[in-house]
């Protein structure tokens, strides 16, 4: 973390001024979404205490049941119910923090201010944010997940840059990724995509990377991902001993395992057509 703080202080002044302008534009763009208060249908029951008591638990317990221990802890600490407008404002601000971490990563890769700002502009307007943050009870947790994913990618980029504290960066990257998966399992995909994206950028920057180096980088990605995933699965097994498994997850897994491979592939194709 000290390394990140140092890198933040070393950002060019022009980029810092640009960050202030970009944040202002970012908030204006998302103003309608932030001010249009609504509750996602999946969280109505938990918010207002309605529904079948057999399936209804406190929100943090539901997240434990859904294999999201980090999100459960965040929800327990911050409270069970979202605060109108404030929750989404904090969520979008945290998302912008993750973009700032990406600015640090790209600056260390010797990208220009224009290139960095263009990337972050596209990063901040992905449709996935509207979809995820519509479930307002988990919006802050999800935005923290984006910050943690960016931190995991940042420390992994230091490994690729042959930073002298390689062991610490491995540990930091694994821990941050472990926490991300505990918020939402798909963050492991975002991590892998982010690191591979950096590898592609190096190729576009005419940095010669032979096949041996590429295989080495992919092996490191696999190692960090597996280490974080194994830790996450072990924690999940321990949690299930005390709380049990979600009916939702049990039904999904049972359906996938009981159907043939052709049926699993055929079903979504049929629905799309």
JSON list of C-alpha atoms in Angstrom, two decimals, residues 95-198:
[
{"chain": "A", "resi": 95, "resn": "UNK", "atom": "CA", "xyz": [-15.79, 2.95, -8.68]},
{"chain": "A", "resi": 96, "resn": "UNK", "atom": "CA", "xyz": [-13.89, 6.12, -9.59]},
{"chain": "A", "resi": 97, "resn": "UNK", "atom": "CA", "xyz": [-11.23, 5.21, -7.01]},
{"chain": "A", "resi": 98, "resn": "UNK", "atom": "CA", "xyz": [-10.70, 1.94, -8.89]},
{"chain": "A", "resi": 99, "resn": "UNK", "atom": "CA", "xyz": [-10.22, 3.99, -12.07]},
{"chain": "A", "resi": 100, "resn": "UNK", "atom": "CA", "xyz": [-7.56, 6.10, -10.32]},
{"chain": "A", "resi": 101, "resn": "UNK", "atom": "CA", "xyz": [-5.67, 2.91, -9.46]},
{"chain": "A", "resi": 102, "resn": "UNK", "atom": "CA", "xyz": [-5.81, 2.00, -13.14]},
{"chain": "A", "resi": 103, "resn": "UNK", "atom": "CA", "xyz": [-4.35, 5.44, -13.92]},
{"chain": "A", "resi": 104, "resn": "UNK", "atom": "CA", "xyz": [-1.40, 4.59, -11.69]},
{"chain": "A", "resi": 105, "resn": "UNK", "atom": "CA", "xyz": [-0.96, 1.24, -13.43]},
{"chain": "A", "resi": 106, "resn": "UNK", "atom": "CA", "xyz": [-1.00, 2.78, -16.91]},
{"chain": "A", "resi": 107, "resn": "UNK", "atom": "CA", "xyz": [1.29, 5.65, -15.88]},
{"chain": "A", "resi": 108, "resn": "UNK", "atom": "CA", "xyz": [3.86, 3.12, -14.67]},
{"chain": "A", "resi": 109, "resn": "UNK", "atom": "CA", "xyz": [3.51, 1.48, -18.09]},
{"chain": "A", "resi": 110, "resn": "UNK", "atom": "CA", "xyz": [4.60, 4.82, -19.61]},
{"chain": "A", "resi": 111, "resn": "UNK", "atom": "CA", "xyz": [1.25, 5.63, -21.16]},
{"chain": "A", "resi": 112, "resn": "UNK", "atom": "CA", "xyz": [0.56, 9.25, -21.98]},
{"chain": "A", "resi": 113, "resn": "UNK", "atom": "CA", "xyz": [-2.02, 11.32, -20.11]},
{"chain": "A", "resi": 114, "resn": "UNK", "atom": "CA", "xyz": [-4.35, 11.24, -23.14]},
{"chain": "A", "resi": 115, "resn": "UNK", "atom": "CA", "xyz": [-4.09, 7.45, -23.47]},
{"chain": "A", "resi": 116, "resn": "UNK", "atom": "CA", "xyz": [-4.69, 7.00, -19.75]},
{"chain": "A", "resi": 117, "resn": "UNK", "atom": "CA", "xyz": [-7.73, 9.29, -19.71]},
{"chain": "A", "resi": 118, "resn": "UNK", "atom": "CA", "xyz": [-9.23, 7.63, -22.79]},
{"chain": "A", "resi": 119, "resn": "UNK", "atom": "CA", "xyz": [-8.93, 4.20, -21.17]},
{"chain": "A", "resi": 120, "resn": "UNK", "atom": "CA", "xyz": [-10.42, 5.38, -17.87]},
{"chain": "A", "resi": 121, "resn": "UNK", "atom": "CA", "xyz": [-13.28, 7.10, -19.67]},
{"chain": "A", "resi": 122, "resn": "UNK", "atom": "CA", "xyz": [-14.26, 3.82, -21.32]},
{"chain": "A", "resi": 123, "resn": "UNK", "atom": "CA", "xyz": [-13.63, 1.95, -18.07]},
{"chain": "A", "resi": 124, "resn": "UNK", "atom": "CA", "xyz": [-16.09, 4.20, -16.21]},
{"chain": "A", "resi": 125, "resn": "UNK", "atom": "CA", "xyz": [-18.99, 3.88, -18.68]},
{"chain": "A", "resi": 126, "resn": "UNK", "atom": "CA", "xyz": [-19.28, 0.10, -18.86]},
{"chain": "A", "resi": 127, "resn": "UNK", "atom": "CA", "xyz": [-22.96, -1.02, -18.85]},
{"chain": "A", "resi": 128, "resn": "UNK", "atom": "CA", "xyz": [-22.13, -3.61, -16.18]},
{"chain": "A", "resi": 129, "resn": "UNK", "atom": "CA", "xyz": [-22.14, -0.89, -13.50]},
{"chain": "A", "resi": 130, "resn": "UNK", "atom": "CA", "xyz": [-25.78, 0.06, -14.05]},
{"chain": "A", "resi": 131, "resn": "UNK", "atom": "CA", "xyz": [-26.74, -3.61, -13.90]},
{"chain": "A", "resi": 132, "resn": "UNK", "atom": "CA", "xyz": [-24.77, -4.35, -10.73]},
{"chain": "A", "resi": 133, "resn": "UNK", "atom": "CA", "xyz": [-25.52, -1.14, -8.84]},
{"chain": "A", "resi": 134, "resn": "UNK", "atom": "CA", "xyz": [-29.24, -1.51, -9.51]},
{"chain": "A", "resi": 135, "resn": "UNK", "atom": "CA", "xyz": [-29.14, -4.02, -6.66]},
{"chain": "A", "resi": 136, "resn": "UNK", "atom": "CA", "xyz": [-28.60, -1.20, -4.21]},
{"chain": "A", "resi": 137, "resn": "UNK", "atom": "CA", "xyz": [-28.29, -3.31, -1.06]},
{"chain": "A", "resi": 138, "resn": "UNK", "atom": "CA", "xyz": [-25.02, -4.70, -2.39]},
{"chain": "A", "resi": 139, "resn": "UNK", "atom": "CA", "xyz": [-23.91, -1.66, -4.41]},
{"chain": "A", "resi": 140, "resn": "UNK", "atom": "CA", "xyz": [-21.23, -0.47, -1.97]},
{"chain": "A", "resi": 141, "resn": "UNK", "atom": "CA", "xyz": [-19.91, -4.01, -1.58]},
{"chain": "A", "resi": 142, "resn": "UNK", "atom": "CA", "xyz": [-19.68, -4.45, -5.35]},
{"chain": "A", "resi": 143, "resn": "UNK", "atom": "CA", "xyz": [-17.90, -1.11, -5.76]},
{"chain": "A", "resi": 144, "resn": "UNK", "atom": "CA", "xyz": [-15.41, -2.15, -3.06]},
{"chain": "A", "resi": 145, "resn": "UNK", "atom": "CA", "xyz": [-14.91, -5.28, -5.15]},
{"chain": "A", "resi": 146, "resn": "UNK", "atom": "CA", "xyz": [-13.90, -3.15, -8.15]},
{"chain": "A", "resi": 147, "resn": "UNK", "atom": "CA", "xyz": [-11.39, -1.29, -5.95]},
{"chain": "A", "resi": 148, "resn": "UNK", "atom": "CA", "xyz": [-9.94, -4.56, -4.60]},
{"chain": "A", "resi": 149, "resn": "UNK", "atom": "CA", "xyz": [-9.72, -6.03, -8.11]},
{"chain": "A", "resi": 150, "resn": "UNK", "atom": "CA", "xyz": [-7.81, -2.97, -9.30]},
{"chain": "A", "resi": 151, "resn": "UNK", "atom": "CA", "xyz": [-5.47, -3.34, -6.31]},
{"chain": "A", "resi": 152, "resn": "UNK", "atom": "CA", "xyz": [-4.91, -7.01, -7.16]},
{"chain": "A", "resi": 153, "resn": "UNK", "atom": "CA", "xyz": [-4.07, -6.05, -10.75]},
{"chain": "A", "resi": 154, "resn": "UNK", "atom": "CA", "xyz": [-1.81, -3.22, -9.51]},
{"chain": "A", "resi": 155, "resn": "UNK", "atom": "CA", "xyz": [0.27, -5.57, -7.35]},
{"chain": "A", "resi": 156, "resn": "UNK", "atom": "CA", "xyz": [0.38, -8.14, -10.14]},
{"chain": "A", "resi": 157, "resn": "UNK", "atom": "CA", "xyz": [1.67, -5.44, -12.50]},
{"chain": "A", "resi": 158, "resn": "UNK", "atom": "CA", "xyz": [4.51, -4.82, -10.01]},
{"chain": "A", "resi": 159, "resn": "UNK", "atom": "CA", "xyz": [5.37, -8.51, -10.29]},
{"chain": "A", "resi": 160, "resn": "UNK", "atom": "CA", "xyz": [5.51, -8.15, -14.08]},
{"chain": "A", "resi": 161, "resn": "UNK", "atom": "CA", "xyz": [7.69, -5.04, -13.64]},
{"chain": "A", "resi": 162, "resn": "UNK", "atom": "CA", "xyz": [10.15, -7.19, -11.64]},
{"chain": "A", "resi": 163, "resn": "UNK", "atom": "CA", "xyz": [9.58, -5.21, -8.45]},
{"chain": "A", "resi": 164, "resn": "UNK", "atom": "CA", "xyz": [12.14, -6.10, -5.77]},
{"chain": "A", "resi": 165, "resn": "UNK", "atom": "CA", "xyz": [9.41, -7.02, -3.26]},
{"chain": "A", "resi": 166, "resn": "UNK", "atom": "CA", "xyz": [7.99, -9.77, -5.47]},
{"chain": "A", "resi": 167, "resn": "UNK", "atom": "CA", "xyz": [6.86, -12.03, -2.60]},
{"chain": "A", "resi": 168, "resn": "UNK", "atom": "CA", "xyz": [4.89, -9.23, -0.92]},
{"chain": "A", "resi": 169, "resn": "UNK", "atom": "CA", "xyz": [3.22, -8.39, -4.22]},
{"chain": "A", "resi": 170, "resn": "UNK", "atom": "CA", "xyz": [2.25, -12.03, -4.77]},
{"chain": "A", "resi": 171, "resn": "UNK", "atom": "CA", "xyz": [0.70, -12.16, -1.29]},
{"chain": "A", "resi": 172, "resn": "UNK", "atom": "CA", "xyz": [-1.08, -8.82, -1.75]},
{"chain": "A", "resi": 173, "resn": "UNK", "atom": "CA", "xyz": [-2.44, -9.81, -5.16]},
{"chain": "A", "resi": 174, "resn": "UNK", "atom": "CA", "xyz": [-3.73, -13.15, -3.84]},
{"chain": "A", "resi": 175, "resn": "UNK", "atom": "CA", "xyz": [-5.31, -11.60, -0.73]},
{"chain": "A", "resi": 176, "resn": "UNK", "atom": "CA", "xyz": [-7.05, -8.83, -2.68]},
{"chain": "A", "resi": 177, "resn": "UNK", "atom": "CA", "xyz": [-8.32, -11.31, -5.26]},
{"chain": "A", "resi": 178, "resn": "UNK", "atom": "CA", "xyz": [-9.51, -13.65, -2.48]},
{"chain": "A", "resi": 179, "resn": "UNK", "atom": "CA", "xyz": [-11.52, -10.78, -0.97]},
{"chain": "A", "resi": 180, "resn": "UNK", "atom": "CA", "xyz": [-12.92, -9.90, -4.42]},
{"chain": "A", "resi": 181, "resn": "UNK", "atom": "CA", "xyz": [-14.18, -13.42, -5.06]},
{"chain": "A", "resi": 182, "resn": "UNK", "atom": "CA", "xyz": [-15.83, -13.32, -1.64]},
{"chain": "A", "resi": 183, "resn": "UNK", "atom": "CA", "xyz": [-17.82, -10.29, -2.82]},
{"chain": "A", "resi": 184, "resn": "UNK", "atom": "CA", "xyz": [-18.80, -11.60, -6.24]},
{"chain": "A", "resi": 185, "resn": "UNK", "atom": "CA", "xyz": [-17.34, -14.69, -7.87]},
{"chain": "A", "resi": 186, "resn": "UNK", "atom": "CA", "xyz": [-17.05, -13.11, -11.32]},
{"chain": "A", "resi": 187, "resn": "UNK", "atom": "CA", "xyz": [-14.35, -10.70, -10.11]},
{"chain": "A", "resi": 188, "resn": "UNK", "atom": "CA", "xyz": [-11.81, -13.45, -10.78]},
{"chain": "A", "resi": 189, "resn": "UNK", "atom": "CA", "xyz": [-12.64, -13.07, -14.49]},
{"chain": "A", "resi": 190, "resn": "UNK", "atom": "CA", "xyz": [-12.20, -9.29, -14.27]},
{"chain": "A", "resi": 191, "resn": "UNK", "atom": "CA", "xyz": [-8.77, -9.82, -12.68]},
{"chain": "A", "resi": 192, "resn": "UNK", "atom": "CA", "xyz": [-7.64, -12.21, -15.42]},
{"chain": "A", "resi": 193, "resn": "UNK", "atom": "CA", "xyz": [-8.95, -9.89, -18.14]},
{"chain": "A", "resi": 194, "resn": "UNK", "atom": "CA", "xyz": [-7.18, -6.91, -16.57]},
{"chain": "A", "resi": 195, "resn": "UNK", "atom": "CA", "xyz": [-3.80, -8.62, -16.43]},
{"chain": "A", "resi": 196, "resn": "UNK", "atom": "CA", "xyz": [-4.13, -10.04, -19.95]},
{"chain": "A", "resi": 197, "resn": "UNK", "atom": "CA", "xyz": [-5.12, -6.55, -21.11]},
{"chain": "A", "resi": 198, "resn": "UNK", "atom": "CA", "xyz": [-1.84, -5.20, -19.71]}
]
